[in-house]
GROMACS .gro file of C-alpha atoms in nm:
model
  303
    1UNK     CA    1   0.107   1.911  -1.098
    2UNK     CA    2   0.381   1.647  -1.067
    3UNK     CA    3   0.347   1.356  -1.313
    4UNK     CA    4   0.673   1.185  -1.219
    5UNK     CA    5   0.479   0.883  -1.091
    6UNK     CA    6   0.364   0.820  -1.447
    7UNK     CA    7   0.718   0.768  -1.575
    8UNK     CA    8   0.794   0.408  -1.671
    9UNK     CA    9   1.050   0.208  -1.470
   10UNK     CA   10   1.209  -0.086  -1.650
   11UNK     CA   11   1.450  -0.177  -1.367
   12UNK     CA   12   1.252  -0.206  -1.044
   13UNK     CA   13   1.429  -0.405  -0.775
   14UNK     CA   14   1.664  -0.570  -1.025
   15UNK     CA   15   1.818  -0.915  -0.976
   16UNK     CA   16   1.855  -0.885  -0.597
   17UNK     CA   17   1.504  -0.834  -0.461
   18UNK     CA   18   1.467  -0.733  -0.098
   19UNK     CA   19   1.369  -0.992   0.161
   20UNK     CA   20   1.010  -0.892   0.241
   21UNK     CA   21   1.035  -1.050   0.586
   22UNK     CA   22   0.691  -1.203   0.564
   23UNK     CA   23   0.549  -1.309   0.902
   24UNK     CA   24   0.694  -1.630   1.047
   25UNK     CA   25   0.948  -1.648   0.767
   26UNK     CA   26   0.688  -1.739   0.503
   27UNK     CA   27   0.820  -1.828   0.157
   28UNK     CA   28   0.519  -1.666  -0.009
   29UNK     CA   29   0.243  -1.416   0.065
   30UNK     CA   30  -0.074  -1.538  -0.109
   31UNK     CA   31  -0.366  -1.300  -0.160
   32UNK     CA   32  -0.693  -1.435  -0.298
   33UNK     CA   33  -0.896  -1.160  -0.464
   34UNK     CA   34  -1.273  -1.173  -0.505
   35UNK     CA   35  -1.371  -0.929  -0.779
   36UNK     CA   36  -1.723  -0.829  -0.678
   37UNK     CA   37  -1.873  -0.643  -0.975
   38UNK     CA   38  -2.219  -0.791  -1.030
   39UNK     CA   39  -2.485  -0.521  -1.031
   40UNK     CA   40  -2.245  -0.237  -1.104
   41UNK     CA   41  -2.192  -0.315  -1.473
   42UNK     CA   42  -2.347  -0.109  -1.750
   43UNK     CA   43  -2.716  -0.190  -1.794
   44UNK     CA   44  -3.040  -0.053  -1.932
   45UNK     CA   45  -3.209  -0.046  -1.591
   46UNK     CA   46  -2.933   0.190  -1.475
   47UNK     CA   47  -2.982   0.419  -1.773
   48UNK     CA   48  -2.664   0.327  -1.962
   49UNK     CA   49  -2.836   0.234  -2.288
   50UNK     CA   50  -2.625  -0.079  -2.322
   51UNK     CA   51  -2.602  -0.424  -2.162
   52UNK     CA   52  -2.252  -0.517  -2.038
   53UNK     CA   53  -2.146  -0.866  -2.146
   54UNK     CA   54  -1.777  -0.870  -2.053
   55UNK     CA   55  -1.648  -1.175  -1.864
   56UNK     CA   56  -1.965  -1.379  -1.914
   57UNK     CA   57  -2.049  -1.708  -2.086
   58UNK     CA   58  -2.202  -1.532  -2.384
   59UNK     CA   59  -2.135  -1.183  -2.508
   60UNK     CA   60  -2.272  -1.275  -2.851
   61UNK     CA   61  -2.622  -1.136  -2.835
   62UNK     CA   62  -2.568  -0.937  -3.153
   63UNK     CA   63  -2.879  -0.722  -3.121
   64UNK     CA   64  -2.970  -0.374  -3.008
   65UNK     CA   65  -3.151  -0.326  -2.682
   66UNK     CA   66  -3.157  -0.482  -2.340
   67UNK     CA   67  -2.978  -0.819  -2.313
   68UNK     CA   68  -3.164  -1.019  -2.048
   69UNK     CA   69  -2.932  -1.317  -2.090
   70UNK     CA   70  -2.622  -1.112  -2.008
   71UNK     CA   71  -2.797  -0.957  -1.708
   72UNK     CA   72  -2.886  -1.305  -1.583
   73UNK     CA   73  -2.526  -1.425  -1.618
   74UNK     CA   74  -2.413  -1.139  -1.394
   75UNK     CA   75  -2.680  -1.221  -1.140
   76UNK     CA   76  -2.544  -1.576  -1.116
   77UNK     CA   77  -2.224  -1.439  -0.966
   78UNK     CA   78  -2.398  -1.253  -0.682
   79UNK     CA   79  -2.675  -1.508  -0.623
   80UNK     CA   80  -2.475  -1.832  -0.643
   81UNK     CA   81  -2.105  -1.789  -0.724
   82UNK     CA   82  -2.013  -1.572  -0.429
   83UNK     CA   83  -2.147  -1.816  -0.173
   84UNK     CA   84  -1.975  -2.115  -0.337
   85UNK     CA   85  -1.639  -1.935  -0.321
   86UNK     CA   86  -1.706  -1.822   0.037
   87UNK     CA   87  -1.779  -2.181   0.140
   88UNK     CA   88  -1.454  -2.302  -0.015
   89UNK     CA   89  -1.255  -2.039   0.174
   90UNK     CA   90  -1.438  -2.084   0.503
   91UNK     CA   91  -1.384  -2.461   0.495
   92UNK     CA   92  -1.008  -2.403   0.475
   93UNK     CA   93  -1.004  -2.102   0.708
   94UNK     CA   94  -0.854  -1.887   0.436
   95UNK     CA   95  -0.906  -1.515   0.402
   96UNK     CA   96  -0.947  -1.298   0.091
   97UNK     CA   97  -0.963  -0.942  -0.032
   98UNK     CA   98  -1.279  -0.816  -0.198
   99UNK     CA   99  -1.218  -0.590  -0.496
  100UNK     CA  100  -1.562  -0.441  -0.447
  101UNK     CA  101  -1.753  -0.204  -0.672
  102UNK     CA  102  -1.955   0.020  -0.443
  103UNK     CA  103  -2.287  -0.009  -0.627
  104UNK     CA  104  -2.252  -0.388  -0.649
  105UNK     CA  105  -2.211  -0.413  -0.271
  106UNK     CA  106  -2.509  -0.185  -0.219
  107UNK     CA  107  -2.721  -0.432  -0.416
  108UNK     CA  108  -2.623  -0.735  -0.209
  109UNK     CA  109  -2.634  -0.623   0.156
  110UNK     CA  110  -2.615  -0.984   0.274
  111UNK     CA  111  -2.267  -1.021   0.127
  112UNK     CA  112  -2.157  -0.666   0.213
  113UNK     CA  113  -2.244  -0.720   0.578
  114UNK     CA  114  -2.077  -1.063   0.578
  115UNK     CA  115  -1.739  -0.926   0.464
  116UNK     CA  116  -1.610  -0.815   0.808
  117UNK     CA  117  -1.754  -1.128   0.974
  118UNK     CA  118  -1.562  -1.343   0.727
  119UNK     CA  119  -1.241  -1.153   0.803
  120UNK     CA  120  -1.212  -1.025   0.445
  121UNK     CA  121  -1.095  -0.672   0.364
  122UNK     CA  122  -1.211  -0.441   0.086
  123UNK     CA  123  -1.015  -0.273  -0.190
  124UNK     CA  124  -1.246  -0.036  -0.378
  125UNK     CA  125  -1.298  -0.141  -0.740
  126UNK     CA  126  -1.472   0.184  -0.833
  127UNK     CA  127  -1.814   0.331  -0.781
  128UNK     CA  128  -1.928   0.106  -1.063
  129UNK     CA  129  -1.747  -0.142  -1.290
  130UNK     CA  130  -1.650   0.132  -1.532
  131UNK     CA  131  -1.352   0.250  -1.730
  132UNK     CA  132  -1.224   0.558  -1.551
  133UNK     CA  133  -1.046   0.670  -1.869
  134UNK     CA  134  -1.389   0.780  -1.993
  135UNK     CA  135  -1.443   1.010  -1.693
  136UNK     CA  136  -1.338   1.372  -1.663
  137UNK     CA  137  -1.108   1.458  -1.374
  138UNK     CA  138  -1.400   1.612  -1.185
  139UNK     CA  139  -1.618   1.307  -1.248
  140UNK     CA  140  -1.347   1.070  -1.131
  141UNK     CA  141  -1.287   1.274  -0.816
  142UNK     CA  142  -1.660   1.262  -0.741
  143UNK     CA  143  -1.682   0.887  -0.806
  144UNK     CA  144  -1.391   0.819  -0.570
  145UNK     CA  145  -1.556   1.012  -0.288
  146UNK     CA  146  -1.897   0.852  -0.346
  147UNK     CA  147  -1.749   0.502  -0.366
  148UNK     CA  148  -1.564   0.538  -0.036
  149UNK     CA  149  -1.872   0.668   0.143
  150UNK     CA  150  -2.085   0.389  -0.001
  151UNK     CA  151  -1.849   0.107   0.099
  152UNK     CA  152  -1.814   0.245   0.451
  153UNK     CA  153  -2.194   0.248   0.477
  154UNK     CA  154  -2.245  -0.106   0.343
  155UNK     CA  155  -1.953  -0.286   0.512
  156UNK     CA  156  -1.888  -0.071   0.818
  157UNK     CA  157  -1.537   0.035   0.717
  158UNK     CA  158  -1.382   0.243   0.439
  159UNK     CA  159  -1.179   0.056   0.176
  160UNK     CA  160  -0.807   0.024   0.245
  161UNK     CA  161  -0.700   0.030  -0.120
  162UNK     CA  162  -0.810   0.109  -0.474
  163UNK     CA  163  -0.814  -0.084  -0.800
  164UNK     CA  164  -0.966   0.038  -1.128
  165UNK     CA  165  -1.131  -0.165  -1.399
  166UNK     CA  166  -0.841  -0.272  -1.622
  167UNK     CA  167  -0.623   0.032  -1.554
  168UNK     CA  168  -0.614   0.380  -1.404
  169UNK     CA  169  -0.652   0.711  -1.580
  170UNK     CA  170  -0.369   0.961  -1.587
  171UNK     CA  171  -0.541   1.129  -1.290
  172UNK     CA  172  -0.633   0.831  -1.071
  173UNK     CA  173  -0.331   0.797  -0.845
  174UNK     CA  174  -0.306   1.171  -0.790
  175UNK     CA  175  -0.677   1.187  -0.699
  176UNK     CA  176  -0.637   0.899  -0.453
  177UNK     CA  177  -0.352   1.077  -0.277
  178UNK     CA  178  -0.548   1.401  -0.286
  179UNK     CA  179  -0.844   1.230  -0.116
  180UNK     CA  180  -0.624   1.054   0.140
  181UNK     CA  181  -0.697   0.757   0.362
  182UNK     CA  182  -0.570   0.482   0.132
  183UNK     CA  183  -0.297   0.241   0.239
  184UNK     CA  184  -0.219   0.152  -0.122
  185UNK     CA  185  -0.346   0.109  -0.474
  186UNK     CA  186  -0.314  -0.199  -0.693
  187UNK     CA  187  -0.327  -0.036  -1.036
  188UNK     CA  188  -0.002  -0.194  -1.155
  189UNK     CA  189   0.105  -0.532  -1.290
  190UNK     CA  190   0.480  -0.479  -1.299
  191UNK     CA  191   0.618  -0.659  -0.993
  192UNK     CA  192   0.575  -0.937  -0.739
  193UNK     CA  193   0.654  -0.715  -0.442
  194UNK     CA  194   0.508  -0.384  -0.323
  195UNK     CA  195   0.699  -0.066  -0.398
  196UNK     CA  196   0.688   0.305  -0.318
  197UNK     CA  197   0.629   0.588  -0.561
  198UNK     CA  198   0.603   0.965  -0.520
  199UNK     CA  199   0.281   1.147  -0.603
  200UNK     CA  200   0.281   1.527  -0.570
  201UNK     CA  201   0.573   1.501  -0.330
  202UNK     CA  202   0.403   1.241  -0.107
  203UNK     CA  203   0.503   0.874  -0.073
  204UNK     CA  204   0.242   0.634  -0.206
  205UNK     CA  205   0.248   0.254  -0.183
  206UNK     CA  206   0.168   0.029  -0.479
  207UNK     CA  207   0.076  -0.336  -0.420
  208UNK     CA  208   0.081  -0.485  -0.772
  209UNK     CA  209  -0.192  -0.716  -0.900
  210UNK     CA  210  -0.186  -0.984  -1.172
  211UNK     CA  211  -0.399  -1.074  -1.471
  212UNK     CA  212  -0.189  -1.387  -1.519
  213UNK     CA  213  -0.304  -1.590  -1.219
  214UNK     CA  214  -0.659  -1.481  -1.287
  215UNK     CA  215  -0.979  -1.653  -1.398
  216UNK     CA  216  -1.035  -1.397  -1.675
  217UNK     CA  217  -0.861  -1.654  -1.893
  218UNK     CA  218  -1.185  -1.853  -1.895
  219UNK     CA  219  -1.368  -1.568  -2.065
  220UNK     CA  220  -1.084  -1.492  -2.305
  221UNK     CA  221  -1.035  -1.845  -2.435
  222UNK     CA  222  -0.711  -1.918  -2.253
  223UNK     CA  223  -0.864  -2.188  -2.034
  224UNK     CA  224  -1.164  -2.417  -2.062
  225UNK     CA  225  -1.159  -2.645  -1.758
  226UNK     CA  226  -1.116  -2.620  -1.384
  227UNK     CA  227  -0.822  -2.859  -1.411
  228UNK     CA  228  -0.640  -2.617  -1.642
  229UNK     CA  229  -0.699  -2.336  -1.395
  230UNK     CA  230  -0.576  -2.548  -1.105
  231UNK     CA  231  -0.269  -2.661  -1.296
  232UNK     CA  232  -0.171  -2.306  -1.390
  233UNK     CA  233  -0.223  -2.175  -1.036
  234UNK     CA  234  -0.037  -2.467  -0.879
  235UNK     CA  235   0.258  -2.429  -1.119
  236UNK     CA  236   0.274  -2.056  -1.040
  237UNK     CA  237   0.253  -2.124  -0.669
  238UNK     CA  238   0.520  -2.396  -0.681
  239UNK     CA  239   0.767  -2.176  -0.870
  240UNK     CA  240   0.718  -1.886  -0.628
  241UNK     CA  241   0.734  -2.119  -0.327
  242UNK     CA  242   1.067  -2.265  -0.442
  243UNK     CA  243   1.209  -1.920  -0.511
  244UNK     CA  244   1.078  -1.810  -0.173
  245UNK     CA  245   1.342  -2.013   0.007
  246UNK     CA  246   1.584  -1.733  -0.080
  247UNK     CA  247   1.374  -1.457  -0.240
  248UNK     CA  248   1.014  -1.452  -0.113
  249UNK     CA  249   0.747  -1.282  -0.323
  250UNK     CA  250   0.371  -1.231  -0.326
  251UNK     CA  251   0.107  -1.401  -0.541
  252UNK     CA  252  -0.234  -1.257  -0.629
  253UNK     CA  253  -0.513  -1.485  -0.754
  254UNK     CA  254  -0.801  -1.302  -0.924
  255UNK     CA  255  -1.150  -1.454  -0.901
  256UNK     CA  256  -1.478  -1.346  -1.063
  257UNK     CA  257  -1.796  -1.496  -0.924
  258UNK     CA  258  -1.976  -1.524  -1.260
  259UNK     CA  259  -1.677  -1.720  -1.389
  260UNK     CA  260  -1.507  -1.931  -1.123
  261UNK     CA  261  -1.830  -1.954  -0.925
  262UNK     CA  262  -1.961  -2.220  -1.166
  263UNK     CA  263  -1.913  -2.576  -1.033
  264UNK     CA  264  -1.668  -2.707  -1.292
  265UNK     CA  265  -1.440  -2.407  -1.250
  266UNK     CA  266  -1.481  -2.389  -0.873
  267UNK     CA  267  -1.351  -2.746  -0.862
  268UNK     CA  268  -1.023  -2.614  -1.003
  269UNK     CA  269  -1.009  -2.343  -0.739
  270UNK     CA  270  -1.078  -2.609  -0.476
  271UNK     CA  271  -0.783  -2.817  -0.598
  272UNK     CA  272  -0.557  -2.515  -0.581
  273UNK     CA  273  -0.666  -2.421  -0.228
  274UNK     CA  274  -0.604  -2.779  -0.111
  275UNK     CA  275  -0.261  -2.767  -0.275
  276UNK     CA  276  -0.180  -2.448  -0.084
  277UNK     CA  277  -0.304  -2.600   0.242
  278UNK     CA  278  -0.052  -2.884   0.210
  279UNK     CA  279   0.239  -2.639   0.230
  280UNK     CA  280   0.392  -2.478   0.535
  281UNK     CA  281   0.549  -2.134   0.535
  282UNK     CA  282   0.271  -1.971   0.331
  283UNK     CA  283   0.109  -1.648   0.448
  284UNK     CA  284  -0.249  -1.645   0.316
  285UNK     CA  285  -0.340  -1.287   0.386
  286UNK     CA  286  -0.549  -0.983   0.311
  287UNK     CA  287  -0.416  -0.719   0.076
  288UNK     CA  288  -0.431  -0.461   0.353
  289UNK     CA  289  -0.213  -0.695   0.563
  290UNK     CA  290   0.054  -0.682   0.293
  291UNK     CA  291   0.034  -0.304   0.273
  292UNK     CA  292   0.060  -0.263   0.652
  293UNK     CA  293   0.348  -0.509   0.669
  294UNK     CA  294   0.537  -0.323   0.395
  295UNK     CA  295   0.477   0.013   0.558
  296UNK     CA  296   0.604  -0.117   0.892
  297UNK     CA  297   0.913  -0.295   0.758
  298UNK     CA  298   0.996  -0.088   0.451
  299UNK     CA  299   0.894   0.272   0.514
  300UNK     CA  300   0.928   0.516   0.224
  301UNK     CA  301   1.275   0.652   0.153
  302UNK     CA  302   1.353   0.944   0.378
  303UNK     CA  303   1.080   0.861   0.630
   0.00000   0.00000   0.00000
């Protein structure tokens, strides 16, 4: 077993990043990511013996047993938040990538079936919203296979990429390559451009993600208002757009329906989307589009 892909790289592309040659000479590739997790979190009805409260308004139940409040906060994301975000994107003819947990999509067939009609693509976010570090290698292999089959059944197509909750296990990337069929994974936060790695002697593409330009800051106390979210996203966009005149990059914006789907926060997302729409030379794209573009223009070394 070759673990070279687990070695840390502190250099990357260095000071002279490659020109990604985004379509039509775009200064920036912008990927909006809808994290669809609601219904796949740990819960008593699913036999987990615990109620998940991460990335919700509360998380302070402080009692043993089933937390109906936390469950209800998750349901808000799939009942209300998703459709508010979809309306904002549709109104501006912008696409997105769904980081979809397989079980969550199974439980909302209306949204799962709408994904291809909306022109969104799917990056698998696990069978459930679970920490893969707690799975054995055999369990993780099984969950990968079951998740892919589930998403193909609910959306009509297999997922193009993979992204774990928080981070991968030491086995994840090797198991993805072993299974085959993935264009990329996004289990890295270390760059603003895709890059190749080697896994068991095979080239594997990584399309990094970001927890910086991400609405998780609402749940972790870093932001309180939609205006703060908009300001941070717009500042990030503006910096990357200016740099993109000579060194184009990509920008990932992470969205959670039970967070940004609430009106006051969605207003901040709306401001950001309108800010983007006022700029030319921006490629608002799916994550699979980025992976295909990189594969076509920057094939793996030796290919």
